[in-house]
Each structure stands twice: as C-alpha cells, then as structure tokens.
Amino acid sequence: MNEIWVTMGGVNNAARLEAKTVHGTSGLGVMQLRFQFEASCRHDASAQRPMWFEGKAYAVGLGTSSGYLGRLVVESSPVTLHGLAATTTFVLVVDLDHRQLQIIEEHRTGGIKFNLEVTGTAMTDGNLERIGVGSIEYEVSQSNWAAILEQMQYRRLLLIEVDAAGATRSAEFAAALDYYRGAEEQYIKQEWRLTVEALRQTLAALVGKKAEEEDAAADVQAVSTALRKQSTKMNVGYPLRAEQVRRALKFMCDLGAHPEVAETTKADAYSALLMVGGLLHSWQPTKARLTSQTFAQEDKPTQVAPAASP
C-alpha cells in the first residue's frame, strides 16, 4: 500500500497519507515529479490542526546508480483536516535535471521505484511541533513512466543534450526529425530494434528517400573510395563528408530491420541515437546526390587545394 500513518499528540494513527498519482512537468532547465497525496483524518488529534509536510525522494532499483534525487516540498501549505473522516489532497514536488533523468534511463530495466521519506510539523495552540510520519515505496510502471517523460518533455532534447534542431530547414528534414522523435519514443519504451529501425528511416528521409531505397553496402564503399580520391585534388567540405557519414550510419542502422529483436542491444540503440542526433544537429543538404560517379564526371575541380584524407 502507498500509505503513511501520521503520529500526532501521542496517537499513532491520527491521520493517513496515501500516495495516489504522480505526474511530470517541465520548466526552465528543470523538471518536476509531482506526487499527489490524499490526507484523511482518522482521529480527533489530527482535526483542525494545520500540518506542513516535506521530505526526501530516492530512486531505487537502479543498481549502483540508485540514490538521492532531491527534496520533497509541499506545493501549498498548510494541509488542514477540518474534522473526523475529513479528507483533502496535497502535492509533494521534487525537482530533477536532465542529467538525473538520463541516468535513470540508462539503468532502469522497466518501470521505476521511488522511496519517499516524509516528515512534518503541526500547529498546536500556536506552537509548532514535530509529527511522526514515515516512508513509502512508490512504483511507476513502464508505460506510466513513458507518459511522465513525455509530460516533462524529456524526449524533446536529443540525448547528447543539445536543443533539438528546428523542422523548418526543408520538408525532408522535417520528415527525418519526426522519425528521430519516433526513435526516442521507442528507446524510452526499451524497444531497441525498433529504435534503430526508426533511425534507419530518419537517415533515408534526410535525402527524401525511403529506407529500402538506399544503396547497398558496395555503393557505400564505392562512394567512400571516390571521396577519398577527390580529397587529394580539392577541398571536400563538411556537407559532402557529412553525406558520407549519413551513408555509413544508414548502413549501420539497416541492421535494425532484422526480424530478430535480440540482434539489437541497448548499447547499439543508444550509440545510434547519439550519432544520428549529432548528425541532425548540423545537417546541411548537399546540392547533388553523392555517388561513386559524381567525382568521375567532373572534368576539372573548381578549387585546387590539398587537404587531408577524411
């Protein structure tokens, strides 16, 4: 049971606190977990006595990364039960940052559990006195945790902690960004193969293609060889090199289409998210599609400047 019994005025079960729900919110550089409690008066000792609650929140079940999250602070005070059997609700809030959420995402294996240590004070005849509260373990299922992350807008930041790129660059880029957000959703759901499959779609959409239309492994190698050769004759800038990176990443993510889920691990999905997210952040479309014949068809380079091989 997600409940705590309050000791007040020598009465052990003067009031009951029950954790009902938890939601997430997003703010400026900080996010919040909001635990909603219901307080009920179980003895006259707790009636008509304003109470203030606070405490500490801990994440548990994360192996060696389990531990203290932050202070629990009541959103509105005081909490007052006006008579026997009366009930009221209040919210305890804990602030989190993106790094804390990232650690949780790296170590949870399904849902997540929180340990909430609650303390309090009450007003008696104009004086404040400590009241005995306690601690509860509050468990959030995987599906509910995914919804909370959405409420906190966690997935709207790339996992490399840079602002998600805008979708106004081109129609192709907007489509690619939608696929990437889908990949983040699959990652939150711990669907590793589907994460990489969505990234495969992301990389193809960047150049206006479908995943199955992209070139085979032999073409990736041919373009790489052509680009290396051309780099000895002229400056090959970031857009062309980034296109080669896109092709290589697409070749990597093609494994996400494999029907056996076990072929893709969490490490594979996480690495692919980081690399594709970094590519999206600075992507500049090339003027023409890069193929193994692109450089061969050029009679003369437009610039002559030696450069290092990519």
Coordinates of C-alpha atoms in Angstrom, one line a residue:
M1 CA 0.0 0.0 0.0
N2 CA 1.2 3.5 -0.9
E3 CA 0.3 4.9 2.5
I4 CA 1.9 6.5 5.6
W5 CA 0.3 6.8 9.1
V6 CA 0.8 10.0 11.0
T7 CA 1.6 10.1 14.7
M8 CA 0.3 13.2 16.4
G9 CA -0.2 14.1 20.1
G10 CA 0.7 10.6 21.2
V11 CA -1.8 9.0 18.8
N12 CA -0.1 6.6 16.4
N13 CA -2.8 6.6 13.7
A14 CA -4.1 10.1 13.9
A15 CA -4.1 10.6 10.1
R16 CA -3.3 8.7 7.0
L17 CA -1.4 9.9 3.9
E18 CA -1.9 7.9 0.7
A19 CA 0.1 8.5 -2.5
K20 CA -2.5 8.5 -5.3
T21 CA -0.7 9.5 -8.5
V22 CA 2.5 11.0 -9.9
H23 CA 2.8 13.4 -12.9
G24 CA 5.6 15.2 -14.5
T25 CA 6.0 18.9 -15.5
S26 CA 8.7 20.8 -17.5
G27 CA 10.2 24.1 -16.6
L28 CA 13.2 26.3 -17.5
G29 CA 16.1 24.0 -17.2
V30 CA 14.4 21.9 -14.6
M31 CA 11.7 19.2 -14.5
Q32 CA 9.4 18.1 -11.6
L33 CA 7.9 14.9 -10.3
R34 CA 4.6 15.8 -8.6
F35 CA 3.3 13.2 -6.2
Q36 CA -0.3 13.7 -5.3
F37 CA -1.4 12.6 -1.8
E38 CA -4.7 12.2 -0.1
A39 CA -4.8 13.0 3.6
S40 CA -7.6 11.7 5.8
C41 CA -8.4 12.4 9.4
R42 CA -8.5 9.1 11.5
H43 CA -8.6 10.6 15.0
D44 CA -9.6 13.9 16.7
A45 CA -6.0 14.5 17.4
S46 CA -5.4 15.5 13.8
A47 CA -8.6 17.6 13.3
Q48 CA -8.3 21.3 12.9
R49 CA -4.5 21.2 13.2
P50 CA -2.6 22.8 10.2
M51 CA 0.2 20.5 9.0
W52 CA 3.2 21.1 6.9
F53 CA 5.0 18.2 5.0
E54 CA 8.3 17.9 3.4
G55 CA 10.9 15.1 2.9
K56 CA 13.4 13.5 0.5
A57 CA 13.0 11.4 -2.6
Y58 CA 15.2 8.5 -3.7
A59 CA 15.3 6.4 -6.8
V60 CA 15.6 2.7 -6.2
G61 CA 16.1 -0.4 -8.3
L62 CA 18.8 1.2 -10.5
G63 CA 21.7 -0.9 -9.2
T64 CA 24.7 1.2 -8.1
S65 CA 23.0 4.3 -9.5
S66 CA 20.1 4.2 -7.0
G67 CA 20.1 7.1 -4.6
Y68 CA 19.0 10.5 -3.5
L69 CA 17.1 12.6 -6.1
G70 CA 16.1 15.7 -4.2
R71 CA 14.0 17.4 -1.6
L72 CA 10.2 16.9 -1.4
V73 CA 8.4 20.2 -1.0
V74 CA 4.7 20.6 -0.4
E75 CA 3.2 22.7 -3.2
S76 CA 0.7 24.6 -1.0
S77 CA 0.6 24.8 2.8
P78 CA -0.8 24.2 5.3
V79 CA -2.7 20.9 5.0
T80 CA -5.8 21.0 7.3
L81 CA -8.3 18.3 8.1
H82 CA -11.4 20.1 9.4
G83 CA -13.0 17.1 11.2
L84 CA -13.1 13.4 11.8
A85 CA -13.2 11.4 8.5
A86 CA -12.4 14.6 6.5
T87 CA -10.1 14.3 3.5
T88 CA -8.0 16.7 1.5
T89 CA -5.3 16.5 -1.2
F90 CA -1.9 18.0 -1.5
V91 CA 1.1 17.7 -3.7
L92 CA 4.8 17.0 -2.9
V93 CA 7.2 18.1 -5.6
V94 CA 10.8 17.1 -6.3
D95 CA 12.9 19.0 -8.9
L96 CA 15.0 17.0 -11.3
D97 CA 17.5 17.9 -14.0
H98 CA 18.1 16.3 -17.4
R99 CA 21.3 14.5 -16.2
Q100 CA 19.3 12.7 -13.4
L101 CA 16.7 11.6 -15.9
Q102 CA 19.4 10.4 -18.3
I103 CA 21.0 8.3 -15.5
I104 CA 17.6 6.8 -14.8
E105 CA 17.1 5.9 -18.4
E106 CA 20.5 4.3 -18.7
H107 CA 19.9 2.0 -15.7
R108 CA 16.2 1.2 -15.4
T109 CA 15.0 -2.2 -16.8
G110 CA 11.3 -1.5 -17.0
G111 CA 9.4 0.8 -14.6
I112 CA 11.0 2.6 -11.7
K113 CA 10.5 2.8 -7.9
F114 CA 10.8 5.8 -5.7
N115 CA 11.3 5.9 -1.9
L116 CA 9.6 8.9 -0.4
E117 CA 10.7 9.8 3.2
V118 CA 8.1 12.3 4.6
T119 CA 8.4 14.4 7.7
G120 CA 6.1 17.0 9.1
T121 CA 5.2 19.6 11.7
A122 CA 1.8 20.6 13.1
M123 CA 0.4 23.7 14.8
T124 CA -0.9 23.1 18.4
D125 CA -2.1 26.1 20.5
G126 CA 0.1 28.5 18.5
N127 CA 3.2 26.3 18.7
L128 CA 4.8 24.1 16.1
E129 CA 5.6 20.5 17.0
R130 CA 7.2 17.7 15.0
I131 CA 4.8 14.9 14.0
G132 CA 5.8 11.4 13.1
V133 CA 5.3 10.4 9.5
G134 CA 7.3 7.8 7.6
S135 CA 8.3 6.5 4.2
I136 CA 6.7 4.6 1.4
E137 CA 8.0 2.9 -1.8
Y138 CA 6.1 4.2 -4.8
E139 CA 6.3 2.1 -8.0
V140 CA 5.7 3.5 -11.5
S141 CA 5.0 1.1 -14.4
Q142 CA 7.0 1.3 -17.6
S143 CA 4.0 2.6 -19.6
N144 CA 3.2 5.3 -16.9
W145 CA 6.9 6.3 -16.8
A146 CA 7.0 6.8 -20.5
A147 CA 4.0 9.1 -20.2
I148 CA 5.7 11.0 -17.4
L149 CA 8.8 11.5 -19.5
E150 CA 6.5 12.9 -22.2
Q151 CA 4.9 15.3 -19.7
M152 CA 8.4 16.5 -18.7
Q153 CA 9.3 17.0 -22.4
Y154 CA 12.4 14.9 -21.9
R155 CA 12.4 13.4 -25.4
R156 CA 12.3 16.9 -26.9
L157 CA 16.0 17.2 -26.2
L158 CA 18.4 15.0 -28.1
L159 CA 20.2 12.6 -25.8
I160 CA 23.5 14.4 -26.4
E161 CA 21.9 17.3 -24.5
V162 CA 21.7 19.9 -27.4
D163 CA 18.5 21.6 -28.4
A164 CA 16.5 19.6 -30.9
A165 CA 17.0 21.1 -34.4
G166 CA 14.1 23.0 -35.9
A167 CA 12.0 21.4 -38.6
T168 CA 11.9 24.4 -40.9
R169 CA 15.0 23.7 -42.9
S170 CA 13.2 21.6 -45.5
A171 CA 10.4 19.1 -45.9
E172 CA 12.9 16.3 -46.0
F173 CA 14.5 17.5 -42.7
A174 CA 11.1 17.8 -41.1
A175 CA 10.2 14.2 -42.0
A176 CA 13.6 13.0 -40.7
L177 CA 13.1 14.8 -37.4
D178 CA 9.7 13.1 -37.0
Y179 CA 11.3 9.7 -37.5
Y180 CA 14.0 10.7 -34.9
R181 CA 11.4 11.6 -32.3
G182 CA 9.8 8.3 -33.0
A183 CA 13.1 6.6 -32.3
E184 CA 13.4 8.4 -29.0
E185 CA 9.9 7.1 -28.1
Q186 CA 10.9 3.6 -28.9
Y187 CA 14.1 4.0 -26.8
I188 CA 12.0 5.1 -23.8
K189 CA 9.9 2.0 -24.3
Q190 CA 13.1 -0.1 -24.4
E191 CA 12.3 -1.3 -27.9
W192 CA 16.0 -1.4 -29.1
R193 CA 15.4 -2.9 -32.5
L194 CA 12.5 -0.5 -33.3
T195 CA 14.7 2.4 -32.1
V196 CA 17.4 1.6 -34.7
E197 CA 14.7 0.9 -37.4
A198 CA 13.3 4.4 -36.8
L199 CA 16.8 5.8 -37.1
R200 CA 17.2 4.0 -40.4
Q201 CA 14.1 5.8 -41.6
T202 CA 15.5 9.1 -40.3
L203 CA 18.7 8.8 -42.3
A204 CA 16.9 7.9 -45.5
A205 CA 14.3 10.7 -45.1
L206 CA 17.1 13.3 -44.9
V207 CA 17.7 12.9 -48.6
G208 CA 14.0 12.3 -49.5
K209 CA 14.1 8.5 -49.7
K210 CA 12.6 5.5 -48.1
A211 CA 14.8 3.2 -46.1
E212 CA 14.5 0.3 -48.6
E213 CA 15.6 2.6 -51.5
E214 CA 19.0 3.4 -50.1
D215 CA 22.1 2.0 -51.8
A216 CA 23.7 -1.3 -50.9
A217 CA 26.9 -1.8 -48.9
A218 CA 29.0 -1.9 -52.1
D219 CA 27.8 1.6 -53.1
V220 CA 28.7 2.9 -49.6
Q221 CA 32.3 1.6 -50.2
A222 CA 32.4 3.0 -53.7
V223 CA 31.4 6.5 -52.7
S224 CA 33.9 6.4 -49.8
T225 CA 36.7 5.5 -52.2
A226 CA 35.7 8.2 -54.6
L227 CA 35.5 10.8 -51.9
R228 CA 38.9 9.9 -50.6
K229 CA 40.4 10.2 -54.1
Q230 CA 38.8 13.6 -54.7
S231 CA 40.0 15.0 -51.4
T232 CA 43.6 14.8 -52.7
K233 CA 42.6 17.3 -55.5
M234 CA 40.3 19.7 -53.9
N235 CA 38.8 20.8 -50.6
V236 CA 36.0 18.5 -49.7
G237 CA 33.9 20.4 -47.1
Y238 CA 31.6 19.3 -44.3
P239 CA 28.4 18.8 -46.3
L240 CA 29.9 16.1 -48.6
R241 CA 31.7 14.5 -45.7
A242 CA 28.5 14.5 -43.6
E243 CA 26.7 12.8 -46.5
Q244 CA 29.3 10.0 -46.4
V245 CA 28.7 9.8 -42.6
R246 CA 25.0 9.6 -43.2
R247 CA 25.5 6.7 -45.6
A248 CA 27.7 4.8 -43.2
L249 CA 25.2 5.4 -40.3
K250 CA 22.4 4.2 -42.6
F251 CA 24.4 1.0 -43.4
M252 CA 24.8 0.5 -39.6
C253 CA 21.1 1.1 -38.9
D254 CA 20.0 -1.2 -41.6
L255 CA 20.5 -4.0 -39.0
G256 CA 17.5 -2.5 -37.2
A257 CA 15.3 -4.1 -39.9
H258 CA 16.5 -7.6 -38.8
P259 CA 13.5 -9.6 -37.6
E260 CA 15.3 -10.9 -34.5
V261 CA 14.9 -8.4 -31.7
A262 CA 17.9 -9.9 -29.8
E263 CA 20.2 -8.8 -32.6
T264 CA 20.0 -5.2 -31.4
T265 CA 21.1 -4.3 -27.8
K266 CA 20.5 -1.3 -25.6
A267 CA 24.1 -0.2 -26.3
D268 CA 23.5 -0.4 -30.1
A269 CA 20.4 1.7 -29.9
Y270 CA 22.0 4.3 -27.5
S271 CA 25.1 4.7 -29.7
A272 CA 23.0 5.0 -32.9
L273 CA 20.8 7.7 -31.2
L274 CA 23.8 9.7 -30.2
M275 CA 25.4 9.6 -33.6
V276 CA 22.3 10.3 -35.7
G277 CA 21.3 13.1 -33.2
G278 CA 24.7 14.7 -33.7
L279 CA 24.3 14.5 -37.5
L280 CA 20.9 16.1 -37.4
H281 CA 22.1 18.9 -35.3
S282 CA 24.4 20.3 -38.0
W283 CA 23.0 18.7 -41.2
Q284 CA 23.3 20.7 -44.4
P285 CA 21.9 19.1 -47.5
T286 CA 24.3 18.7 -50.5
K287 CA 23.3 20.3 -53.8
A288 CA 23.5 16.9 -55.6
R289 CA 23.3 13.3 -54.6
L290 CA 26.8 11.9 -53.9
T291 CA 27.5 8.7 -55.9
S292 CA 30.6 6.9 -57.0
Q293 CA 30.3 8.6 -60.4
T294 CA 29.8 12.1 -59.1
F295 CA 33.5 13.0 -59.0
A296 CA 34.4 11.0 -62.1
Q297 CA 32.0 13.1 -64.2
E298 CA 33.7 16.3 -63.2
D299 CA 36.3 17.3 -65.7
K300 CA 38.1 19.8 -63.5
P301 CA 37.9 20.6 -59.8
T302 CA 36.5 24.1 -59.0
Q303 CA 39.2 24.5 -56.3
V304 CA 42.7 23.2 -56.1
A305 CA 43.8 22.9 -52.5
P306 CA 45.4 19.9 -50.9
A307 CA 43.6 18.5 -47.9
A308 CA 43.9 15.6 -45.5
S309 CA 42.0 12.4 -46.2
P310 CA 38.7 12.1 -44.4

